[in-house]
């Protein structure tokens, strides 16, 4: 999955020449075969390298605090979501609470944290029933916003996040 995410990230970033990737170990950790230097290992390391290669520093966060928050969410993605050390329901609960008054994970604009977290939870959101999605309304709102951001979704199918509610006239 990580290799597909990196290929989608390359396209989103507008990188013209696709990189050569492989995986290592039981967990299939991505490896970027770098012609100029040693190979780069790990989803976050490679993703940050691609962002720098594309000259899109805003995706790594604004200012020292913004960059730290982006790194925090990238680490969360790898340590909690990818490692399956936590129940997905508790991850969604944590995210839902965090996103209560936010549009993006870090700051006021789309960052690499949003893109990689979106890729990471896509299959989870896809498998949720509508009633389950309604339990995580803040995550659903954020997810829907990110999936409609130009170029982000790429290889992934769109997900219907929340059903439209019809209200009777007495609720107005």
mmCIF file of N, CA and C in Angstrom, residues 12-107:
data_model
loop_
_atom_site.group_PDB
_atom_site.id
_atom_site.type_symbol
_atom_site.label_atom_id
_atom_site.label_comp_id
_atom_site.label_asym_id
_atom_site.label_seq_id
_atom_site.Cartn_x
_atom_site.Cartn_y
_atom_site.Cartn_z
ATOM 1 N N UNK A 12 0.463 13.871 -7.266
ATOM 2 C CA UNK A 12 -0.122 15.058 -6.641
ATOM 3 C C UNK A 12 0.874 16.209 -6.629
ATOM 4 N N UNK A 13 2.131 15.906 -6.359
ATOM 5 C CA UNK A 13 3.174 16.926 -6.288
ATOM 6 C C UNK A 13 3.619 17.410 -7.665
ATOM 7 N N UNK A 14 3.200 16.710 -8.708
ATOM 8 C CA UNK A 14 3.577 17.103 -10.065
ATOM 9 C C UNK A 14 4.983 16.685 -10.460
ATOM 10 N N UNK A 15 5.522 15.682 -9.786
ATOM 11 C CA UNK A 15 6.853 15.193 -10.136
ATOM 12 C C UNK A 15 6.751 14.413 -11.446
ATOM 13 N N UNK A 16 7.584 14.765 -12.396
ATOM 14 C CA UNK A 16 7.481 14.190 -13.740
ATOM 15 C C UNK A 16 8.089 12.801 -13.859
ATOM 16 N N UNK A 17 9.258 12.629 -13.266
ATOM 17 C CA UNK A 17 9.964 11.358 -13.406
ATOM 18 C C UNK A 17 9.655 10.457 -12.215
ATOM 19 N N UNK A 18 8.951 9.337 -12.445
ATOM 20 C CA UNK A 18 8.645 8.449 -11.311
ATOM 21 C C UNK A 18 9.918 7.832 -10.718
ATOM 22 N N UNK A 19 9.918 7.683 -9.416
ATOM 23 C CA UNK A 19 11.051 7.092 -8.715
ATOM 24 C C UNK A 19 10.948 5.579 -8.702
ATOM 25 N N UNK A 20 12.058 4.936 -8.384
ATOM 26 C CA UNK A 20 12.093 3.475 -8.266
ATOM 27 C C UNK A 20 12.028 3.108 -6.793
ATOM 28 N N UNK A 21 11.010 2.310 -6.449
ATOM 29 C CA UNK A 21 10.802 1.901 -5.069
ATOM 30 C C UNK A 21 10.908 0.387 -4.945
ATOM 31 N N UNK A 22 11.238 -0.015 -3.737
ATOM 32 C CA UNK A 22 11.173 -1.433 -3.379
ATOM 33 C C UNK A 22 10.703 -1.466 -1.927
ATOM 34 N N UNK A 23 10.614 -2.651 -1.368
ATOM 35 C CA UNK A 23 10.255 -2.772 0.041
ATOM 36 C C UNK A 23 11.270 -3.657 0.742
ATOM 37 N N UNK A 24 11.315 -3.525 2.051
ATOM 38 C CA UNK A 24 12.213 -4.376 2.832
ATOM 39 C C UNK A 24 11.506 -4.866 4.079
ATOM 40 N N UNK A 25 11.860 -6.045 4.506
ATOM 41 C CA UNK A 25 11.347 -6.606 5.750
ATOM 42 C C UNK A 25 9.932 -7.132 5.656
ATOM 43 N N UNK A 26 9.497 -7.731 6.768
ATOM 44 C CA UNK A 26 8.159 -8.307 6.861
ATOM 45 C C UNK A 26 7.056 -7.261 6.756
ATOM 46 N N UNK A 27 7.343 -6.057 7.242
ATOM 47 C CA UNK A 27 6.334 -4.996 7.231
ATOM 48 C C UNK A 27 6.307 -4.234 5.909
ATOM 49 N N UNK A 28 7.133 -4.672 4.970
ATOM 50 C CA UNK A 28 7.198 -4.056 3.644
ATOM 51 C C UNK A 28 7.411 -2.545 3.712
ATOM 52 N N UNK A 29 8.451 -2.161 4.419
ATOM 53 C CA UNK A 29 8.818 -0.756 4.555
ATOM 54 C C UNK A 29 9.325 -0.265 3.195
ATOM 55 N N UNK A 30 8.782 0.873 2.701
ATOM 56 C CA UNK A 30 9.222 1.352 1.389
ATOM 57 C C UNK A 30 10.660 1.859 1.398
ATOM 58 N N UNK A 31 11.330 1.633 0.268
ATOM 59 C CA UNK A 31 12.707 2.075 0.079
ATOM 60 C C UNK A 31 12.781 2.797 -1.258
ATOM 61 N N UNK A 32 13.347 3.998 -1.259
ATOM 62 C CA UNK A 32 13.559 4.761 -2.489
ATOM 63 C C UNK A 32 15.000 4.551 -2.927
ATOM 64 N N UNK A 33 15.163 3.985 -4.108
ATOM 65 C CA UNK A 33 16.495 3.785 -4.661
ATOM 66 C C UNK A 33 16.982 5.122 -5.199
ATOM 67 N N UNK A 34 17.857 5.762 -4.454
ATOM 68 C CA UNK A 34 18.345 7.095 -4.788
ATOM 69 C C UNK A 34 19.666 6.976 -5.528
ATOM 70 N N UNK A 35 19.707 7.424 -6.774
ATOM 71 C CA UNK A 35 20.919 7.296 -7.594
ATOM 72 C C UNK A 35 22.095 8.084 -7.038
ATOM 73 N N UNK A 36 21.819 9.244 -6.450
ATOM 74 C CA UNK A 36 22.889 10.134 -5.994
ATOM 75 C C UNK A 36 23.468 9.775 -4.630
ATOM 76 N N UNK A 37 22.717 9.023 -3.838
ATOM 77 C CA UNK A 37 23.150 8.758 -2.461
ATOM 78 C C UNK A 37 22.602 7.418 -1.997
ATOM 79 N N UNK A 38 22.710 7.195 -0.699
ATOM 80 C CA UNK A 38 22.174 5.971 -0.111
ATOM 81 C C UNK A 38 20.660 5.936 -0.287
ATOM 82 N N UNK A 39 20.083 4.735 -0.288
ATOM 83 C CA UNK A 39 18.622 4.646 -0.398
ATOM 84 C C UNK A 39 17.937 5.299 0.801
ATOM 85 N N UNK A 40 16.752 5.847 0.563
ATOM 86 C CA UNK A 40 15.939 6.414 1.637
ATOM 87 C C UNK A 40 14.936 5.362 2.073
ATOM 88 N N UNK A 41 14.764 5.195 3.393
ATOM 89 C CA UNK A 41 13.916 4.129 3.931
ATOM 90 C C UNK A 41 12.811 4.727 4.789
ATOM 91 N N UNK A 42 11.575 4.269 4.558
ATOM 92 C CA UNK A 42 10.432 4.664 5.381
ATOM 93 C C UNK A 42 9.496 5.617 4.666
ATOM 94 N N UNK A 43 8.214 5.435 4.900
ATOM 95 C CA UNK A 43 7.180 6.240 4.250
ATOM 96 C C UNK A 43 7.365 7.728 4.508
ATOM 97 N N UNK A 44 7.543 8.117 5.751
ATOM 98 C CA UNK A 44 7.646 9.530 6.102
ATOM 99 C C UNK A 44 8.914 10.143 5.527
ATOM 100 N N UNK A 45 10.029 9.458 5.644
ATOM 101 C CA UNK A 45 11.300 9.960 5.114
ATOM 102 C C UNK A 45 11.196 10.199 3.616
ATOM 103 N N UNK A 46 10.654 9.227 2.907
ATOM 104 C CA UNK A 46 10.535 9.343 1.451
ATOM 105 C C UNK A 46 9.541 10.436 1.084
ATOM 106 N N UNK A 47 8.395 10.478 1.766
ATOM 107 C CA UNK A 47 7.376 11.490 1.468
ATOM 108 C C UNK A 47 7.931 12.904 1.671
ATOM 109 N N UNK A 48 8.657 13.131 2.759
ATOM 110 C CA UNK A 48 9.262 14.446 3.003
ATOM 111 C C UNK A 48 10.288 14.786 1.921
ATOM 112 N N UNK A 49 11.046 13.800 1.500
ATOM 113 C CA UNK A 49 12.011 13.996 0.415
ATOM 114 C C UNK A 49 11.296 14.408 -0.873
ATOM 115 N N UNK A 50 10.184 13.748 -1.187
ATOM 116 C CA UNK A 50 9.432 14.068 -2.406
ATOM 117 C C UNK A 50 8.879 15.490 -2.358
ATOM 118 N N UNK A 51 8.392 15.905 -1.188
ATOM 119 C CA UNK A 51 7.872 17.265 -1.027
ATOM 120 C C UNK A 51 8.978 18.285 -1.271
ATOM 121 N N UNK A 52 10.164 18.018 -0.732
ATOM 122 C CA UNK A 52 11.300 18.927 -0.940
ATOM 123 C C UNK A 52 11.727 18.922 -2.403
ATOM 124 N N UNK A 53 11.723 17.748 -3.021
ATOM 125 C CA UNK A 53 12.082 17.625 -4.435
ATOM 126 C C UNK A 53 11.114 18.426 -5.312
ATOM 127 N N UNK A 54 9.847 18.462 -4.929
ATOM 128 C CA UNK A 54 8.824 19.190 -5.680
ATOM 129 C C UNK A 54 8.804 20.682 -5.345
ATOM 130 N N UNK A 55 9.663 21.085 -4.415
ATOM 131 C CA UNK A 55 9.720 22.474 -3.968
ATOM 132 C C UNK A 55 8.358 22.958 -3.453
ATOM 133 N N UNK A 56 7.773 22.155 -2.557
ATOM 134 C CA UNK A 56 6.476 22.474 -1.945
ATOM 135 C C UNK A 56 6.622 22.509 -0.415
ATOM 136 N N UNK A 57 7.488 23.393 0.099
ATOM 137 C CA UNK A 57 7.760 23.414 1.544
ATOM 138 C C UNK A 57 6.529 23.691 2.398
ATOM 139 N N UNK A 58 5.507 24.346 1.845
ATOM 140 C CA UNK A 58 4.301 24.641 2.626
ATOM 141 C C UNK A 58 3.599 23.367 3.090
ATOM 142 N N UNK A 59 3.826 22.256 2.385
ATOM 143 C CA UNK A 59 3.218 20.986 2.780
ATOM 144 C C UNK A 59 3.856 20.385 4.032
ATOM 145 N N UNK A 60 5.007 20.916 4.413
ATOM 146 C CA UNK A 60 5.689 20.432 5.614
ATOM 147 C C UNK A 60 5.362 21.288 6.839
ATOM 148 N N UNK A 61 4.537 22.331 6.653
ATOM 149 C CA UNK A 61 4.114 23.176 7.763
ATOM 150 C C UNK A 61 4.767 24.540 7.734
ATOM 151 N N UNK A 62 4.060 25.505 8.311
ATOM 152 C CA UNK A 62 4.567 26.878 8.407
ATOM 153 C C UNK A 62 5.201 27.100 9.763
ATOM 154 N N UNK A 63 6.410 27.601 9.769
ATOM 155 C CA UNK A 63 7.099 27.897 11.021
ATOM 156 C C UNK A 63 7.524 26.641 11.761
ATOM 157 N N UNK A 64 8.294 26.830 12.806
ATOM 158 C CA UNK A 64 8.826 25.699 13.575
ATOM 159 C C UNK A 64 7.708 24.876 14.214
ATOM 160 N N UNK A 65 6.717 25.553 14.791
ATOM 161 C CA UNK A 65 5.625 24.839 15.442
ATOM 162 C C UNK A 65 4.785 24.073 14.418
ATOM 163 N N UNK A 66 4.499 24.692 13.293
ATOM 164 C CA UNK A 66 3.728 24.034 12.234
ATOM 165 C C UNK A 66 4.427 22.797 11.707
ATOM 166 N N UNK A 67 5.733 22.906 11.504
ATOM 167 C CA UNK A 67 6.513 21.746 11.031
ATOM 168 C C UNK A 67 6.513 20.629 12.075
ATOM 169 N N UNK A 68 6.586 21.009 13.340
ATOM 170 C CA UNK A 68 6.570 20.009 14.418
ATOM 171 C C UNK A 68 5.221 19.281 14.467
ATOM 172 N N UNK A 69 4.129 20.012 14.277
ATOM 173 C CA UNK A 69 2.799 19.384 14.292
ATOM 174 C C UNK A 69 2.649 18.443 13.097
ATOM 175 N N UNK A 70 3.133 18.851 11.929
ATOM 176 C CA UNK A 70 3.092 17.963 10.756
ATOM 177 C C UNK A 70 3.886 16.692 11.048
ATOM 178 N N UNK A 71 5.087 16.825 11.590
ATOM 179 C CA UNK A 71 5.912 15.658 11.920
ATOM 180 C C UNK A 71 5.223 14.770 12.957
ATOM 181 N N UNK A 72 4.562 15.398 13.921
ATOM 182 C CA UNK A 72 3.841 14.643 14.945
ATOM 183 C C UNK A 72 2.776 13.764 14.297
ATOM 184 N N UNK A 73 2.000 14.324 13.340
ATOM 185 C CA UNK A 73 0.949 13.550 12.692
ATOM 186 C C UNK A 73 1.509 12.498 11.746
ATOM 187 N N UNK A 74 2.631 12.792 11.129
ATOM 188 C CA UNK A 74 3.269 11.781 10.276
ATOM 189 C C UNK A 74 3.752 10.607 11.131
ATOM 190 N N UNK A 75 4.291 10.925 12.286
ATOM 191 C CA UNK A 75 4.725 9.879 13.215
ATOM 192 C C UNK A 75 3.523 9.082 13.727
ATOM 193 N N UNK A 76 2.438 9.768 14.031
ATOM 194 C CA UNK A 76 1.206 9.101 14.463
ATOM 195 C C UNK A 76 0.739 8.123 13.393
ATOM 196 N N UNK A 77 0.789 8.564 12.164
ATOM 197 C CA UNK A 77 0.361 7.715 11.044
ATOM 198 C C UNK A 77 1.155 6.402 11.033
ATOM 199 N N UNK A 78 2.462 6.497 11.169
ATOM 200 C CA UNK A 78 3.320 5.311 11.083
ATOM 201 C C UNK A 78 3.259 4.466 12.351
ATOM 202 N N UNK A 79 3.264 5.103 13.524
ATOM 203 C CA UNK A 79 3.331 4.331 14.772
ATOM 204 C C UNK A 79 1.992 3.777 15.221
ATOM 205 N N UNK A 80 0.917 4.493 14.995
ATOM 206 C CA UNK A 80 -0.396 4.033 15.462
ATOM 207 C C UNK A 80 -1.201 3.351 14.361
ATOM 208 N N UNK A 81 -1.331 4.029 13.236
ATOM 209 C CA UNK A 81 -2.205 3.529 12.179
ATOM 210 C C UNK A 81 -1.570 2.374 11.406
ATOM 211 N N UNK A 82 -0.343 2.565 10.953
ATOM 212 C CA UNK A 82 0.297 1.534 10.130
ATOM 213 C C UNK A 82 0.737 0.311 10.930
ATOM 214 N N UNK A 83 1.076 0.515 12.188
ATOM 215 C CA UNK A 83 1.585 -0.609 12.975
ATOM 216 C C UNK A 83 0.464 -1.462 13.559
ATOM 217 N N UNK A 84 -0.771 -0.971 13.468
ATOM 218 C CA UNK A 84 -1.938 -1.684 13.993
ATOM 219 C C UNK A 84 -1.788 -2.013 15.477
ATOM 220 N N UNK A 85 -1.105 -1.120 16.215
ATOM 221 C CA UNK A 85 -0.957 -1.329 17.652
ATOM 222 C C UNK A 85 -2.211 -0.891 18.404
ATOM 223 N N UNK A 86 -3.025 -0.058 17.762
ATOM 224 C CA UNK A 86 -4.255 0.414 18.411
ATOM 225 C C UNK A 86 -5.462 -0.007 17.595
ATOM 226 N N UNK A 87 -6.563 -0.170 18.271
ATOM 227 C CA UNK A 87 -7.840 -0.453 17.650
ATOM 228 C C UNK A 87 -8.234 0.729 16.756
ATOM 229 N N UNK A 88 -8.746 0.437 15.561
ATOM 230 C CA UNK A 88 -9.114 1.510 14.640
ATOM 231 C C UNK A 88 -10.193 2.414 15.218
ATOM 232 N N UNK A 89 -11.078 1.866 16.029
ATOM 233 C CA UNK A 89 -12.130 2.686 16.643
ATOM 234 C C UNK A 89 -11.525 3.726 17.591
ATOM 235 N N UNK A 90 -10.488 3.359 18.325
ATOM 236 C CA UNK A 90 -9.873 4.335 19.228
ATOM 237 C C UNK A 90 -9.098 5.388 18.435
ATOM 238 N N UNK A 91 -8.517 5.002 17.308
ATOM 239 C CA UNK A 91 -7.837 5.966 16.439
ATOM 240 C C UNK A 91 -8.859 6.963 15.888
ATOM 241 N N UNK A 92 -9.993 6.447 15.401
ATOM 242 C CA UNK A 92 -11.039 7.325 14.876
ATOM 243 C C UNK A 92 -11.602 8.236 15.970
ATOM 244 N N UNK A 93 -11.738 7.696 17.175
ATOM 245 C CA UNK A 93 -12.236 8.490 18.302
ATOM 246 C C UNK A 93 -11.265 9.632 18.621
ATOM 247 N N UNK A 94 -9.955 9.316 18.669
ATOM 248 C CA UNK A 94 -8.932 10.345 18.916
ATOM 249 C C UNK A 94 -8.956 11.417 17.822
ATOM 250 N N UNK A 95 -8.987 10.973 16.584
ATOM 251 C CA UNK A 95 -9.012 11.907 15.453
ATOM 252 C C UNK A 95 -10.268 12.767 15.491
ATOM 253 N N UNK A 96 -11.404 12.161 15.795
ATOM 254 C CA UNK A 96 -12.664 12.886 15.831
ATOM 255 C C UNK A 96 -12.626 13.997 16.873
ATOM 256 N N UNK A 97 -12.082 13.693 18.031
ATOM 257 C CA UNK A 97 -11.949 14.691 19.087
ATOM 258 C C UNK A 97 -11.002 15.812 18.652
ATOM 259 N N UNK A 98 -9.868 15.449 18.069
ATOM 260 C CA UNK A 98 -8.875 16.428 17.628
ATOM 261 C C UNK A 98 -9.442 17.342 16.538
ATOM 262 N N UNK A 99 -10.218 16.781 15.621
ATOM 263 C CA UNK A 99 -10.722 17.537 14.469
ATOM 264 C C UNK A 99 -11.972 18.352 14.792
ATOM 265 N N UNK A 100 -12.404 18.327 16.028
ATOM 266 C CA UNK A 100 -13.633 19.003 16.432
ATOM 267 C C UNK A 100 -13.677 20.468 15.994
ATOM 268 N N UNK A 101 -12.576 21.185 16.117
ATOM 269 C CA UNK A 101 -12.554 22.602 15.742
ATOM 270 C C UNK A 101 -11.446 22.911 14.727
ATOM 271 N N UNK A 102 -11.141 21.916 13.901
ATOM 272 C CA UNK A 102 -10.086 22.095 12.902
ATOM 273 C C UNK A 102 -10.570 21.675 11.517
ATOM 274 N N UNK A 103 -9.948 22.269 10.509
ATOM 275 C CA UNK A 103 -10.212 21.881 9.125
ATOM 276 C C UNK A 103 -9.096 20.963 8.636
ATOM 277 N N UNK A 104 -7.875 21.219 9.076
ATOM 278 C CA UNK A 104 -6.707 20.427 8.700
ATOM 279 C C UNK A 104 -6.011 19.915 9.960
ATOM 280 N N UNK A 105 -5.201 18.891 9.791
ATOM 281 C CA UNK A 105 -4.489 18.326 10.949
ATOM 282 C C UNK A 105 -3.487 19.304 11.548
ATOM 283 N N UNK A 106 -2.814 20.071 10.678
ATOM 284 C CA UNK A 106 -1.773 20.979 11.151
ATOM 285 C C UNK A 106 -1.935 22.340 10.487
ATOM 286 N N UNK A 107 -2.303 23.334 11.235
ATOM 287 C CA UNK A 107 -2.405 24.681 10.692
ATOM 288 C C UNK A 107 -3.682 24.923 9.915
#
